[in-house]
GROMACS .gro file of C-alpha atoms in nm:
model
  270
    1MET     CA    1   0.152   4.383   9.795
    2ILE     CA    2   0.019   4.145  10.061
    3ILE     CA    3  -0.300   4.346  10.130
    4PRO     CA    4  -0.410   4.366   9.762
    5ALA     CA    5  -0.341   3.995   9.722
    6ILE     CA    6  -0.554   3.912  10.024
    7PHE     CA    7  -0.829   4.144   9.900
    8PHE     CA    8  -0.841   3.989   9.554
    9GLY     CA    9  -0.824   3.642   9.704
   10LEU     CA   10  -1.122   3.711   9.925
   11LEU     CA   11  -1.307   3.874   9.637
   12THR     CA   12  -1.248   3.566   9.421
   13VAL     CA   13  -1.379   3.338   9.696
   14PHE     CA   14  -1.687   3.557   9.743
   15LEU     CA   15  -1.764   3.571   9.370
   16PHE     CA   16  -1.731   3.193   9.346
   17TYR     CA   17  -1.967   3.155   9.643
   18LEU     CA   18  -2.208   3.393   9.475
   19PHE     CA   19  -2.195   3.182   9.159
   20CYS     CA   20  -2.258   2.863   9.357
   21LEU     CA   21  -2.587   2.994   9.494
   22GLY     CA   22  -2.755   3.036   9.157
   23GLY     CA   23  -3.035   2.817   9.029
   24ARG     CA   24  -3.273   2.789   8.738
   25THR     CA   25  -3.531   3.062   8.693
   26GLY     CA   26  -3.815   3.093   8.449
   27HIS     CA   27  -3.969   2.746   8.452
   28SER     CA   28  -4.293   2.790   8.262
   29ARG     CA   29  -4.514   2.634   8.531
   30LEU     CA   30  -4.353   2.767   8.848
   31ARG     CA   31  -4.586   3.066   8.860
   32GLU     CA   32  -4.885   2.832   8.876
   33LEU     CA   33  -4.748   2.682   9.198
   34GLN     CA   34  -4.734   3.030   9.348
   35ASN     CA   35  -5.113   3.061   9.326
   36PHE     CA   36  -5.176   2.800   9.597
   37VAL     CA   37  -5.111   2.736   9.964
   38TYR     CA   38  -5.001   2.391  10.076
   39ALA     CA   39  -5.120   2.176  10.366
   40HIS     CA   40  -4.824   1.998  10.525
   41ARG     CA   41  -4.878   1.621  10.496
   42GLY     CA   42  -5.240   1.699  10.418
   43LEU     CA   43  -5.488   1.888  10.634
   44HIS     CA   44  -5.432   1.669  10.938
   45ASN     CA   45  -5.556   1.705  11.295
   46GLU     CA   46  -5.635   1.483  11.594
   47ASN     CA   47  -5.897   1.300  11.387
   48ARG     CA   48  -5.712   1.287  11.056
   49PRO     CA   49  -5.356   1.150  11.074
   50GLU     CA   50  -5.075   1.311  10.877
   51ASN     CA   51  -5.015   1.172  10.529
   52SER     CA   52  -5.349   0.990  10.534
   53MET     CA   53  -5.618   0.982  10.268
   54ALA     CA   54  -5.851   1.157  10.512
   55ALA     CA   55  -5.603   1.444  10.550
   56PHE     CA   56  -5.549   1.470  10.175
   57ARG     CA   57  -5.923   1.458  10.111
   58ALA     CA   58  -5.984   1.739  10.362
   59ALA     CA   59  -5.716   1.955  10.197
   60TRP     CA   60  -5.860   1.885   9.853
   61GLN     CA   61  -6.208   1.992   9.971
   62LYS     CA   62  -6.061   2.324  10.088
   63GLY     CA   63  -5.884   2.380   9.757
   64TYR     CA   64  -5.538   2.353   9.910
   65GLY     CA   65  -5.237   2.201   9.747
   66VAL     CA   66  -5.054   1.946   9.960
   67GLU     CA   67  -4.700   1.863  10.058
   68LEU     CA   68  -4.639   1.491  10.100
   69ASP     CA   69  -4.353   1.245  10.146
   70ILE     CA   70  -4.286   0.930   9.944
   71HIS     CA   71  -4.069   0.624  10.009
   72LEU     CA   72  -3.982   0.338   9.775
   73MET     CA   73  -4.114   0.003   9.900
   74LYS     CA   74  -3.969  -0.345   9.856
   75ASP     CA   75  -4.204  -0.426   9.567
   76GLY     CA   76  -4.132  -0.102   9.378
   77ASN     CA   77  -4.448   0.077   9.492
   78LEU     CA   78  -4.436   0.421   9.651
   79ALA     CA   79  -4.581   0.474   9.998
   80VAL     CA   80  -4.683   0.813  10.139
   81ILE     CA   81  -4.523   0.841  10.483
   82HIS     CA   82  -4.270   1.076  10.640
   83ASP     CA   83  -4.043   0.843  10.840
   84SER     CA   84  -3.883   0.524  10.719
   85SER     CA   85  -3.980   0.361  11.047
   86LEU     CA   86  -4.348   0.301  11.123
   87GLN     CA   87  -4.281   0.334  11.495
   88ARG     CA   88  -4.406   0.692  11.537
   89VAL     CA   89  -4.718   0.675  11.323
   90ALA     CA   90  -4.817   0.308  11.350
   91GLY     CA   91  -4.642   0.182  11.662
   92GLU     CA   92  -4.443  -0.085  11.480
   93ALA     CA   93  -4.064  -0.114  11.460
   94VAL     CA   94  -4.053  -0.190  11.089
   95ASP     CA   95  -3.924   0.014  10.796
   96ILE     CA   96  -4.148   0.104  10.504
   97GLU     CA   97  -3.869  -0.002  10.265
   98ASP     CA   98  -3.911  -0.360  10.386
   99LEU     CA   99  -4.285  -0.374  10.311
  100THR     CA  100  -4.501  -0.429  10.005
  101ALA     CA  101  -4.826  -0.261   9.907
  102ALA     CA  102  -5.021  -0.560  10.036
  103ASP     CA  103  -4.859  -0.523  10.379
  104LEU     CA  104  -5.002  -0.175  10.434
  105GLU     CA  105  -5.341  -0.315  10.530
  106ASN     CA  106  -5.177  -0.453  10.844
  107TYR     CA  107  -5.094  -0.108  10.985
  108THR     CA  108  -5.321   0.177  11.094
  109LEU     CA  109  -5.214   0.535  11.151
  110LEU     CA  110  -5.216   0.695  11.497
  111ASP     CA  111  -5.500   0.491  11.647
  112SER     CA  112  -5.731   0.567  11.354
  113ARG     CA  113  -5.880   0.346  11.084
  114GLU     CA  114  -5.660   0.509  10.824
  115HIS     CA  115  -5.384   0.314  10.651
  116ILE     CA  116  -5.061   0.432  10.493
  117PRO     CA  117  -5.167   0.532  10.141
  118LEU     CA  118  -4.996   0.453   9.816
  119PHE     CA  119  -4.878   0.748   9.611
  120SER     CA  120  -5.105   0.630   9.329
  121GLN     CA  121  -5.408   0.674   9.555
  122VAL     CA  122  -5.321   1.036   9.630
  123LEU     CA  123  -5.265   1.107   9.261
  124GLU     CA  124  -5.604   0.960   9.179
  125LEU     CA  125  -5.768   1.186   9.439
  126TYR     CA  126  -5.587   1.505   9.342
  127ARG     CA  127  -5.570   1.457   8.967
  128GLY     CA  128  -5.566   1.804   8.811
  129LYS     CA  129  -5.748   1.970   9.104
  130ALA     CA  130  -5.460   2.133   9.296
  131PRO     CA  131  -5.083   2.103   9.287
  132LEU     CA  132  -4.862   1.866   9.484
  133ILE     CA  133  -4.524   1.927   9.646
  134VAL     CA  134  -4.370   1.581   9.645
  135GLU     CA  135  -4.078   1.522   9.880
  136LEU     CA  136  -3.861   1.226   9.785
  137LYS     CA  137  -3.731   1.046  10.094
  138CYS     CA  138  -3.408   0.869  10.006
  139ALA     CA  139  -3.315   0.569  10.221
  140ARG     CA  140  -3.049   0.300  10.195
  141ASN     CA  141  -2.880   0.484   9.910
  142ASN     CA  142  -3.176   0.425   9.677
  143VAL     CA  143  -3.157   0.758   9.495
  144GLU     CA  144  -3.188   0.631   9.139
  145PRO     CA  145  -3.462   0.368   9.186
  146LEU     CA  146  -3.663   0.612   9.400
  147CYS     CA  147  -3.637   0.890   9.141
  148ARG     CA  148  -3.717   0.659   8.852
  149ALA     CA  149  -4.023   0.515   9.028
  150ALA     CA  150  -4.153   0.861   9.121
  151CYS     CA  151  -4.106   0.998   8.770
  152ALA     CA  152  -4.267   0.692   8.613
  153MET     CA  153  -4.570   0.738   8.836
  154LEU     CA  154  -4.599   1.109   8.761
  155ASP     CA  155  -4.551   1.071   8.385
  156GLY     CA  156  -4.916   0.978   8.358
  157TYR     CA  157  -5.036   1.244   8.600
  158GLU     CA  158  -5.241   1.527   8.453
  159GLY     CA  159  -5.206   1.774   8.741
  160LEU     CA  160  -4.944   2.025   8.846
  161TYR     CA  161  -4.663   1.914   9.076
  162CYS     CA  162  -4.304   1.971   9.176
  163MET     CA  163  -4.043   1.753   9.343
  164GLU     CA  164  -3.807   1.833   9.627
  165SER     CA  165  -3.562   1.659   9.857
  166PHE     CA  166  -3.314   1.725  10.137
  167ASP     CA  167  -3.072   1.498   9.952
  168PRO     CA  168  -2.886   1.695   9.681
  169ARG     CA  169  -2.827   1.369   9.494
  170VAL     CA  170  -3.200   1.347   9.429
  171THR     CA  171  -3.222   1.705   9.305
  172ARG     CA  172  -2.915   1.648   9.092
  173TRP     CA  173  -3.070   1.334   8.942
  174LEU     CA  174  -3.378   1.535   8.845
  175ARG     CA  175  -3.161   1.808   8.694
  176LYS     CA  176  -2.972   1.557   8.483
  177ASN     CA  177  -3.246   1.313   8.387
  178ARG     CA  178  -3.576   1.504   8.409
  179PRO     CA  179  -3.508   1.874   8.355
  180ASP     CA  180  -3.874   1.928   8.263
  181ILE     CA  181  -3.979   1.873   8.626
  182ILE     CA  182  -3.987   2.166   8.868
  183ARG     CA  183  -3.725   2.075   9.129
  184GLY     CA  184  -3.652   2.216   9.471
  185GLN     CA  185  -3.376   2.185   9.728
  186LEU     CA  186  -3.489   2.145  10.088
  187SER     CA  187  -3.266   2.282  10.361
  188GLU     CA  188  -3.241   2.454  10.698
  189ASN     CA  189  -2.974   2.579  10.936
  190TRP     CA  190  -2.810   2.242  10.991
  191PHE     CA  191  -2.591   2.382  11.267
  192ARG     CA  192  -2.908   2.407  11.478
  193SER     CA  193  -3.024   2.061  11.380
  194PRO     CA  194  -2.960   1.746  11.587
  195ALA     CA  195  -2.889   1.558  11.263
  196LYS     CA  196  -2.554   1.381  11.268
  197LEU     CA  197  -2.390   1.517  10.956
  198PRO     CA  198  -2.024   1.602  10.888
  199MET     CA  199  -1.951   1.969  10.957
  200ILE     CA  200  -1.854   2.034  10.596
  201LEU     CA  201  -2.187   1.894  10.476
  202LYS     CA  202  -2.377   2.105  10.731
  203PHE     CA  203  -2.196   2.411  10.596
  204VAL     CA  204  -2.261   2.324  10.231
  205MET     CA  205  -2.631   2.257  10.288
  206THR     CA  206  -2.698   2.550  10.522
  207CYS     CA  207  -2.528   2.799  10.290
  208HIS     CA  208  -2.686   2.660   9.967
  209ILE     CA  209  -2.350   2.571   9.811
  210SER     CA  210  -2.511   2.250   9.686
  211ASN     CA  211  -2.701   2.470   9.439
  212LEU     CA  212  -2.393   2.450   9.220
  213TYR     CA  213  -2.463   2.078   9.194
  214THR     CA  214  -2.843   2.084   9.177
  215ARG     CA  215  -2.942   2.421   9.021
  216PRO     CA  216  -3.292   2.411   9.173
  217ASP     CA  217  -3.598   2.604   9.061
  218PHE     CA  218  -3.678   2.685   9.423
  219ILE     CA  219  -3.533   2.655   9.769
  220ALA     CA  220  -3.751   2.520  10.049
  221TYR     CA  221  -3.616   2.650  10.378
  222LYS     CA  222  -3.721   2.611  10.741
  223TYR     CA  223  -3.923   2.917  10.843
  224CYS     CA  224  -3.736   3.000  11.163
  225ASP     CA  225  -3.398   2.969  10.983
  226ARG     CA  226  -3.489   3.173  10.677
  227LYS     CA  227  -3.300   3.494  10.763
  228THR     CA  228  -2.954   3.390  10.647
  229PHE     CA  229  -2.715   3.562  10.410
  230GLY     CA  230  -2.710   3.272  10.166
  231THR     CA  231  -3.089   3.246  10.155
  232ASP     CA  232  -3.118   3.618  10.084
  233ILE     CA  233  -2.866   3.586   9.801
  234CYS     CA  234  -3.059   3.296   9.648
  235ARG     CA  235  -3.390   3.481   9.656
  236LYS     CA  236  -3.300   3.848   9.612
  237PHE     CA  237  -2.993   3.831   9.390
  238TRP     CA  238  -3.061   3.519   9.182
  239GLY     CA  239  -3.441   3.546   9.197
  240LEU     CA  240  -3.506   3.191   9.314
  241GLN     CA  241  -3.852   3.119   9.453
  242GLY     CA  242  -3.861   3.038   9.823
  243VAL     CA  243  -4.089   2.783   9.989
  244SER     CA  244  -4.133   2.820  10.365
  245TRP     CA  245  -4.190   2.523  10.595
  246THR     CA  246  -4.356   2.450  10.826
  247LEU     CA  247  -4.579   2.744  10.924
  248LYS     CA  248  -4.760   2.664  11.247
  249SER     CA  249  -4.959   2.979  11.311
  250LYS     CA  250  -5.156   3.235  11.112
  251GLU     CA  251  -4.897   3.495  11.210
  252GLU     CA  252  -4.614   3.290  11.061
  253PHE     CA  253  -4.826   3.223  10.753
  254ASP     CA  254  -4.898   3.594  10.696
  255THR     CA  255  -4.533   3.687  10.746
  256ALA     CA  256  -4.409   3.426  10.502
  257VAL     CA  257  -4.661   3.524  10.235
  258GLN     CA  258  -4.576   3.892  10.280
  259GLU     CA  259  -4.208   3.809  10.231
  260GLY     CA  260  -4.286   3.625   9.907
  261TRP     CA  261  -4.253   3.264  10.023
  262ILE     CA  262  -4.482   2.987   9.902
  263PRO     CA  263  -4.638   2.867  10.230
  264ILE     CA  264  -4.653   2.513  10.367
  265PHE     CA  265  -4.863   2.515  10.684
  266GLU     CA  266  -5.014   2.284  10.944
  267GLY     CA  267  -5.232   2.303  11.255
  268PHE     CA  268  -5.476   2.563  11.124
  269GLU     CA  269  -5.679   2.660  10.819
  270VAL     CA  270  -5.643   2.964  10.595
   0.00000   0.00000   0.00000
């Protein structure tokens, strides 16, 4: 009696896990996103800083889509920058959340003449020409105001885009409040990451259990971590689209495309 009970208990746990990994399939515009490749933070190099208008302009000229990162500023504007701190890209120990749009003229990117762009500037450049993968960077527990500001900005945008985030609360907010938007859940093998997260959260995020909460249209997973059981279940059993980041060689790019991932690349041209 004990062995059958254990078997059925394990089977129940597995079936529940299987259910957790599902998402939403069949969004009418997802297939359009599959027709493009995406330059990570724009087509940047030693002369064009990441997440700069020069990098976005170069990607646009090549016909690439772009992946970019947005933060909510003190005045309600959205800035395009990866880190909260400007230390790495502008050499200043100040957070983007403490600045206004007018302040951006005081900072240049990586010893160039480029400034941190506003999200509105990138939208004006890319309007309707190629799609955008917009990563929402949550800071200081600002999930709702960040999401509302991003959606308000994109409501008037004529081009194709999707939104993604590492924070399941952001993806959940989109599911609940803006189900029309293509949404994605970013993740990786958090047990390999130096990020200081509780072990249970690392497990939930690595194994895609947060999909139960977010029901994403796609999963965006770190390229070198992609061969996991949970990721295979998401893509091959549930049919969720995969987005692979960040591809840093033509070999990685070709492998990802062959495996059916939407590619986000940097450091080379395709």
